[in-house]
XYZ file of C-alpha atoms in Angstrom:
67
model
C -11.854 -0.165 3.388
C -10.468 1.797 0.700
C -6.829 1.266 -0.703
C -5.278 4.644 1.909
C -6.633 2.657 5.031
C -5.779 -1.163 3.746
C -1.770 -0.398 2.600
C -1.745 1.968 5.630
C -2.592 -1.605 7.031
C -0.153 -3.640 5.742
C 2.766 -1.409 6.734
C 2.647 -0.988 9.847
C 1.383 -4.650 10.576
C 4.973 -5.809 9.530
C 6.721 -2.591 11.423
C 6.801 -0.732 8.120
C 7.763 3.677 8.175
C 6.245 5.056 4.952
C 10.322 5.160 4.045
C 11.123 1.593 4.922
C 8.622 0.694 3.369
C 9.909 2.779 0.101
C 13.490 2.053 0.063
C 12.034 -2.245 0.020
C 9.711 -1.290 -2.891
C 11.618 1.346 -5.479
C 8.593 3.128 -4.635
C 8.695 7.978 -3.359
C 7.704 8.384 0.591
C 5.556 11.670 -0.389
C 4.073 8.931 -2.787
C 3.002 6.781 -0.241
C 2.230 9.644 2.529
C -0.247 10.676 -0.634
C -2.008 7.063 -1.098
C -2.034 7.127 2.864
C -4.061 9.639 2.459
C -5.718 9.906 0.387
C -4.607 12.978 -1.824
C -3.591 10.113 -5.064
C -3.966 7.219 -5.793
C -0.913 5.014 -6.945
C -0.686 3.380 -10.591
C -1.697 0.109 -11.660
C 1.965 -0.659 -11.836
C 2.489 0.513 -8.218
C -0.290 -1.714 -7.305
C 1.624 -4.123 -8.566
C 4.707 -3.922 -6.142
C 2.414 -3.077 -3.545
C 0.660 -6.532 -3.437
C 3.907 -8.550 -4.869
C 5.273 -6.721 -1.449
C 2.390 -7.823 0.870
C 1.904 -11.315 -1.150
C -1.642 -9.388 -0.797
C -4.139 -9.694 -4.524
C -4.510 -6.429 -5.768
C -8.282 -7.171 -5.630
C -7.202 -6.950 -2.509
C -5.275 -4.149 -1.897
C -7.966 -1.502 -3.980
C -10.889 -2.712 -0.974
C -12.584 -5.249 -3.734
C -11.471 -8.908 -2.236
C -12.585 -9.082 1.343
C -10.856 -12.173 3.337
């Protein structure tokens, strides 16, 4: 799976809208939408923020590590 799919899956599994995830993490809703559509890639800082929020590794978010 790719980052865009993993992010969307994690967000939906927590029952969050993009706006709610934005408010929880401080990341913009428009950025989250673009990431989930695969239009842009997140910065390293954004990936770390999301990994901490979802309690996952950055490798997992990037699709490098599968459980």
